[in-house]
Amino acid sequence: MVFQLEVADGCRGTMLRYAKEVFDASAAVSMASRVDVVPLFPSDEASTTTNFVNFSKSAMTKQKGFEPQFGYIAMGGTFDHLHSGHKLLLLTSASFAVNRLRIGVTSAELLAKKKFSEMLEPYDVRKAEVIRYVSSIRADLELEVAEINDMAGGTDKIPNVEALVVSPETLPALEKVNEMRAANGFKAMELVQIP
C-alpha cells in the first residue's frame, strides 16, 4: 500500500514526524505490513489551490528546515523484508542528501553467522526493494547501492562522503568508521540520526 503524505508546510521536520507516525501505526498492526510513505510537497507554481508534487531537491530549502543538507551521504543495513524501520531510515537519508546517496546492503557472507540467516532474503531481492522504495520517494537522487562486507561499507575509502545516517543501534559505528577515515587522511563524516 502506498500512503501519499502531503507535506503542506513543505518542512523536513513535518515530513519525518508524520512519516514516523504512519510507519509506527503500520508496525503496530503488523511488522509484515507493506506500507510505503511517499511524501508530496507543495508545487512552486503560483495557484489558488495547493498542488502537490513529488519530493525533490528543489523542495529542500533552508527556510523549510532542510538544514543541514549534504551533497553525498551514506547509510547501510541488512534491509531484510523491507519494513517501516528501514523505510524511515531510507526516507531520512533521502531528506538529507541533495545529490547522491550511497546505500550499503549487507552481503550474505557478512550475515552468515546471524541468527536465522537461512530465513533472510537473497541480496538481490533486498537490493531491489531498497532501490524501488528510494526511487519512489526521490526520483532525482543519484543512488549508489553497494554490497557491503564490513562495518565501513566502503566509506573509509571514499573521501567525499560527508555524512552517515544511523539509527540508535548503529550510532557507535560512526566513531569507528571515522577513525578508519582519519587513518586514510579523510575528513570525518557528520552524524545524521533518524527520528
mmCIF file of C-alpha atoms in Angstrom:
data_model
loop_
_atom_site.group_PDB
_atom_site.id
_atom_site.type_symbol
_atom_site.label_atom_id
_atom_site.label_comp_id
_atom_site.label_asym_id
_atom_site.label_seq_id
_atom_site.Cartn_x
_atom_site.Cartn_y
_atom_site.Cartn_z
ATOM 1 C CA MET A 1 0.000 0.000 0.000
ATOM 2 C CA VAL A 2 1.267 3.489 -0.856
ATOM 3 C CA PHE A 3 0.474 6.285 1.575
ATOM 4 C CA GLN A 4 0.894 9.666 -0.126
ATOM 5 C CA LEU A 5 1.879 12.106 2.605
ATOM 6 C CA GLU A 6 1.024 15.681 1.644
ATOM 7 C CA VAL A 7 3.515 17.866 3.495
ATOM 8 C CA ALA A 8 1.526 21.111 3.313
ATOM 9 C CA ASP A 9 4.140 23.262 5.077
ATOM 10 C CA GLY A 10 6.978 21.750 2.998
ATOM 11 C CA CYS A 11 9.168 21.205 6.081
ATOM 12 C CA ARG A 12 11.554 18.277 6.611
ATOM 13 C CA GLY A 13 10.638 18.018 10.309
ATOM 14 C CA THR A 14 6.936 17.761 9.480
ATOM 15 C CA MET A 15 7.597 15.140 6.814
ATOM 16 C CA LEU A 16 9.715 12.955 9.089
ATOM 17 C CA ARG A 17 7.402 13.334 12.107
ATOM 18 C CA TYR A 18 4.276 12.295 10.188
ATOM 19 C CA ALA A 19 6.063 9.587 8.228
ATOM 20 C CA LYS A 20 7.270 8.094 11.528
ATOM 21 C CA GLU A 21 3.707 8.174 12.884
ATOM 22 C CA VAL A 22 2.411 6.331 9.802
ATOM 23 C CA PHE A 23 5.244 3.800 9.955
ATOM 24 C CA ASP A 24 4.729 3.273 13.711
ATOM 25 C CA ALA A 25 0.976 2.759 13.238
ATOM 26 C CA SER A 26 1.643 0.297 10.431
ATOM 27 C CA ALA A 27 4.162 -1.635 12.530
ATOM 28 C CA ALA A 28 1.736 -1.717 15.470
ATOM 29 C CA VAL A 29 -0.709 -3.594 13.256
ATOM 30 C CA SER A 30 1.916 -5.934 11.810
ATOM 31 C CA MET A 31 5.652 -5.743 11.138
ATOM 32 C CA ALA A 32 4.859 -7.581 7.910
ATOM 33 C CA SER A 33 2.633 -4.767 6.640
ATOM 34 C CA ARG A 34 3.918 -3.231 3.430
ATOM 35 C CA VAL A 35 3.193 0.488 3.692
ATOM 36 C CA ASP A 36 5.262 2.890 1.614
ATOM 37 C CA VAL A 37 5.124 6.520 2.736
ATOM 38 C CA VAL A 38 5.707 8.740 -0.300
ATOM 39 C CA PRO A 39 5.981 12.446 0.591
ATOM 40 C CA LEU A 40 4.436 15.065 -1.677
ATOM 41 C CA PHE A 41 5.376 18.742 -1.434
ATOM 42 C CA PRO A 42 3.551 21.912 -2.478
ATOM 43 C CA SER A 43 4.246 22.918 -6.056
ATOM 44 C CA ASP A 44 6.303 26.065 -6.623
ATOM 45 C CA GLU A 45 3.741 27.248 -9.131
ATOM 46 C CA ALA A 46 1.501 30.156 -8.134
ATOM 47 C CA SER A 47 -2.035 28.861 -7.846
ATOM 48 C CA THR A 48 -5.214 29.460 -5.882
ATOM 49 C CA THR A 49 -5.217 25.795 -4.862
ATOM 50 C CA THR A 50 -2.306 23.806 -3.483
ATOM 51 C CA ASN A 51 -0.917 21.347 -5.974
ATOM 52 C CA PHE A 52 1.398 18.663 -4.619
ATOM 53 C CA VAL A 53 4.366 17.225 -6.474
ATOM 54 C CA ASN A 54 6.927 14.521 -5.789
ATOM 55 C CA PHE A 55 9.678 15.283 -3.292
ATOM 56 C CA SER A 56 12.866 16.530 -4.973
ATOM 57 C CA LYS A 57 15.930 18.598 -4.153
ATOM 58 C CA SER A 58 14.064 21.751 -5.254
ATOM 59 C CA ALA A 59 11.916 21.378 -2.099
ATOM 60 C CA MET A 60 14.999 21.262 0.133
ATOM 61 C CA THR A 61 15.289 24.901 1.191
ATOM 62 C CA LYS A 62 16.797 26.278 4.387
ATOM 63 C CA GLN A 63 13.548 28.164 5.038
ATOM 64 C CA LYS A 64 11.745 24.813 5.211
ATOM 65 C CA GLY A 65 14.165 23.270 7.689
ATOM 66 C CA PHE A 66 16.356 21.399 5.241
ATOM 67 C CA GLU A 67 19.497 22.368 7.116
ATOM 68 C CA PRO A 68 21.884 20.693 7.355
ATOM 69 C CA GLN A 69 21.984 19.020 3.984
ATOM 70 C CA PHE A 70 24.775 17.170 2.273
ATOM 71 C CA GLY A 71 25.748 16.603 -1.340
ATOM 72 C CA TYR A 72 26.819 12.998 -0.740
ATOM 73 C CA ILE A 73 25.808 10.867 2.235
ATOM 74 C CA ALA A 74 25.874 7.191 3.110
ATOM 75 C CA MET A 75 23.962 4.662 5.158
ATOM 76 C CA GLY A 76 23.673 0.916 5.318
ATOM 77 C CA GLY A 77 21.784 -2.053 6.647
ATOM 78 C CA THR A 78 20.557 -5.561 6.074
ATOM 79 C CA PHE A 79 17.171 -4.441 4.677
ATOM 80 C CA ASP A 80 15.681 -7.918 5.053
ATOM 81 C CA HIS A 81 11.933 -7.931 4.396
ATOM 82 C CA LEU A 82 11.967 -4.143 3.995
ATOM 83 C CA HIS A 83 9.855 -2.832 6.872
ATOM 84 C CA SER A 84 8.820 0.500 8.344
ATOM 85 C CA GLY A 85 12.045 0.972 10.326
ATOM 86 C CA HIS A 86 14.106 0.506 7.175
ATOM 87 C CA LYS A 87 11.836 2.866 5.251
ATOM 88 C CA LEU A 88 12.171 5.591 7.883
ATOM 89 C CA LEU A 89 15.961 5.223 7.648
ATOM 90 C CA LEU A 90 15.811 5.493 3.844
ATOM 91 C CA LEU A 91 13.379 8.437 3.913
ATOM 92 C CA THR A 92 15.553 10.281 6.433
ATOM 93 C CA SER A 93 18.592 9.662 4.243
ATOM 94 C CA ALA A 94 16.812 10.972 1.154
ATOM 95 C CA SER A 95 15.785 14.120 3.052
ATOM 96 C CA PHE A 96 19.400 14.992 3.937
ATOM 97 C CA ALA A 97 21.040 14.044 0.602
ATOM 98 C CA VAL A 98 20.962 16.734 -2.057
ATOM 99 C CA ASN A 99 22.591 14.878 -4.942
ATOM 100 C CA ARG A 100 23.920 11.434 -4.089
ATOM 101 C CA LEU A 101 23.070 8.663 -1.625
ATOM 102 C CA ARG A 102 25.258 5.609 -1.041
ATOM 103 C CA ILE A 103 23.286 2.716 0.390
ATOM 104 C CA GLY A 104 25.184 -0.284 1.632
ATOM 105 C CA VAL A 105 23.230 -3.540 1.616
ATOM 106 C CA THR A 106 24.810 -6.218 3.798
ATOM 107 C CA SER A 107 26.230 -9.195 1.923
ATOM 108 C CA ALA A 108 25.058 -12.760 2.548
ATOM 109 C CA GLU A 109 28.639 -13.556 3.556
ATOM 110 C CA LEU A 110 28.578 -10.985 6.363
ATOM 111 C CA LEU A 111 25.190 -12.263 7.541
ATOM 112 C CA ALA A 112 26.138 -15.950 7.551
ATOM 113 C CA LYS A 113 26.538 -16.020 11.338
ATOM 114 C CA LYS A 114 23.385 -14.022 12.031
ATOM 115 C CA LYS A 115 20.641 -15.870 13.897
ATOM 116 C CA PHE A 116 18.121 -17.330 11.414
ATOM 117 C CA SER A 117 20.350 -16.363 8.474
ATOM 118 C CA GLU A 118 18.718 -19.091 6.380
ATOM 119 C CA MET A 119 15.455 -17.095 6.567
ATOM 120 C CA LEU A 120 16.966 -13.902 5.116
ATOM 121 C CA GLU A 121 16.001 -12.751 1.658
ATOM 122 C CA PRO A 122 18.712 -13.042 -1.005
ATOM 123 C CA TYR A 123 20.936 -9.980 -1.502
ATOM 124 C CA ASP A 124 19.448 -9.193 -4.953
ATOM 125 C CA VAL A 125 15.898 -9.088 -3.526
ATOM 126 C CA ARG A 126 16.924 -6.802 -0.661
ATOM 127 C CA LYS A 127 18.833 -4.505 -3.030
ATOM 128 C CA ALA A 128 15.908 -4.305 -5.469
ATOM 129 C CA GLU A 129 13.466 -3.388 -2.675
ATOM 130 C CA VAL A 130 15.763 -0.609 -1.431
ATOM 131 C CA ILE A 131 16.074 0.828 -4.952
ATOM 132 C CA ARG A 132 12.320 0.559 -5.526
ATOM 133 C CA TYR A 133 11.422 2.441 -2.347
ATOM 134 C CA VAL A 134 14.057 5.193 -2.559
ATOM 135 C CA SER A 135 13.247 5.773 -6.240
ATOM 136 C CA SER A 136 9.573 6.197 -5.327
ATOM 137 C CA ILE A 137 10.379 8.981 -2.852
ATOM 138 C CA ARG A 138 13.246 10.796 -4.648
ATOM 139 C CA ALA A 139 13.468 10.078 -8.363
ATOM 140 C CA ASP A 140 16.042 12.880 -8.785
ATOM 141 C CA LEU A 141 18.530 11.396 -6.294
ATOM 142 C CA GLU A 142 21.600 9.598 -7.635
ATOM 143 C CA LEU A 143 21.644 6.190 -5.942
ATOM 144 C CA GLU A 144 24.776 4.190 -5.375
ATOM 145 C CA VAL A 145 23.754 0.818 -3.951
ATOM 146 C CA ALA A 146 26.667 -1.390 -2.960
ATOM 147 C CA GLU A 147 27.115 -4.765 -1.333
ATOM 148 C CA ILE A 148 28.922 -4.305 1.967
ATOM 149 C CA ASN A 149 31.184 -6.799 3.657
ATOM 150 C CA ASP A 150 32.324 -4.758 6.662
ATOM 151 C CA MET A 151 31.164 -2.061 9.073
ATOM 152 C CA ALA A 152 32.514 0.821 6.958
ATOM 153 C CA GLY A 153 30.740 -0.305 3.799
ATOM 154 C CA GLY A 154 33.399 1.376 1.683
ATOM 155 C CA THR A 155 33.009 4.807 3.290
ATOM 156 C CA ASP A 156 36.515 4.505 4.750
ATOM 157 C CA LYS A 157 37.842 4.637 1.168
ATOM 158 C CA ILE A 158 35.567 7.349 -0.316
ATOM 159 C CA PRO A 159 36.882 10.791 0.644
ATOM 160 C CA ASN A 160 33.883 12.914 -0.404
ATOM 161 C CA VAL A 161 31.155 11.208 1.660
ATOM 162 C CA GLU A 162 30.024 13.985 4.017
ATOM 163 C CA ALA A 163 27.666 12.287 6.480
ATOM 164 C CA LEU A 164 26.498 8.893 7.732
ATOM 165 C CA VAL A 165 22.832 8.260 8.549
ATOM 166 C CA VAL A 166 22.407 5.967 11.549
ATOM 167 C CA SER A 167 19.799 4.534 13.860
ATOM 168 C CA PRO A 168 20.333 4.494 17.648
ATOM 169 C CA GLU A 169 21.543 0.879 17.289
ATOM 170 C CA THR A 170 24.201 1.728 14.693
ATOM 171 C CA LEU A 171 25.360 5.028 16.235
ATOM 172 C CA PRO A 172 28.564 3.541 17.771
ATOM 173 C CA ALA A 173 29.769 2.559 14.281
ATOM 174 C CA LEU A 174 30.223 6.197 13.210
ATOM 175 C CA GLU A 175 33.127 6.811 15.575
ATOM 176 C CA LYS A 176 34.897 3.642 14.445
ATOM 177 C CA VAL A 177 34.379 4.393 10.749
ATOM 178 C CA ASN A 178 35.601 7.962 11.239
ATOM 179 C CA GLU A 179 38.767 6.586 12.855
ATOM 180 C CA MET A 180 39.284 4.447 9.733
ATOM 181 C CA ARG A 181 38.728 7.523 7.542
ATOM 182 C CA ALA A 182 41.211 9.567 9.596
ATOM 183 C CA ALA A 183 43.822 6.837 9.101
ATOM 184 C CA ASN A 184 43.301 7.316 5.341
ATOM 185 C CA GLY A 185 43.597 11.102 5.642
ATOM 186 C CA PHE A 186 39.866 11.777 5.099
ATOM 187 C CA LYS A 187 37.588 14.222 6.881
ATOM 188 C CA ALA A 188 35.224 12.722 9.473
ATOM 189 C CA MET A 189 31.643 12.128 8.366
ATOM 190 C CA GLU A 190 28.954 14.080 10.160
ATOM 191 C CA LEU A 191 26.148 12.365 12.052
ATOM 192 C CA VAL A 192 22.538 12.200 10.856
ATOM 193 C CA GLN A 193 20.319 10.197 13.202
ATOM 194 C CA ILE A 194 16.831 9.007 12.313
ATOM 195 C CA PRO A 195 13.952 10.413 14.388
#
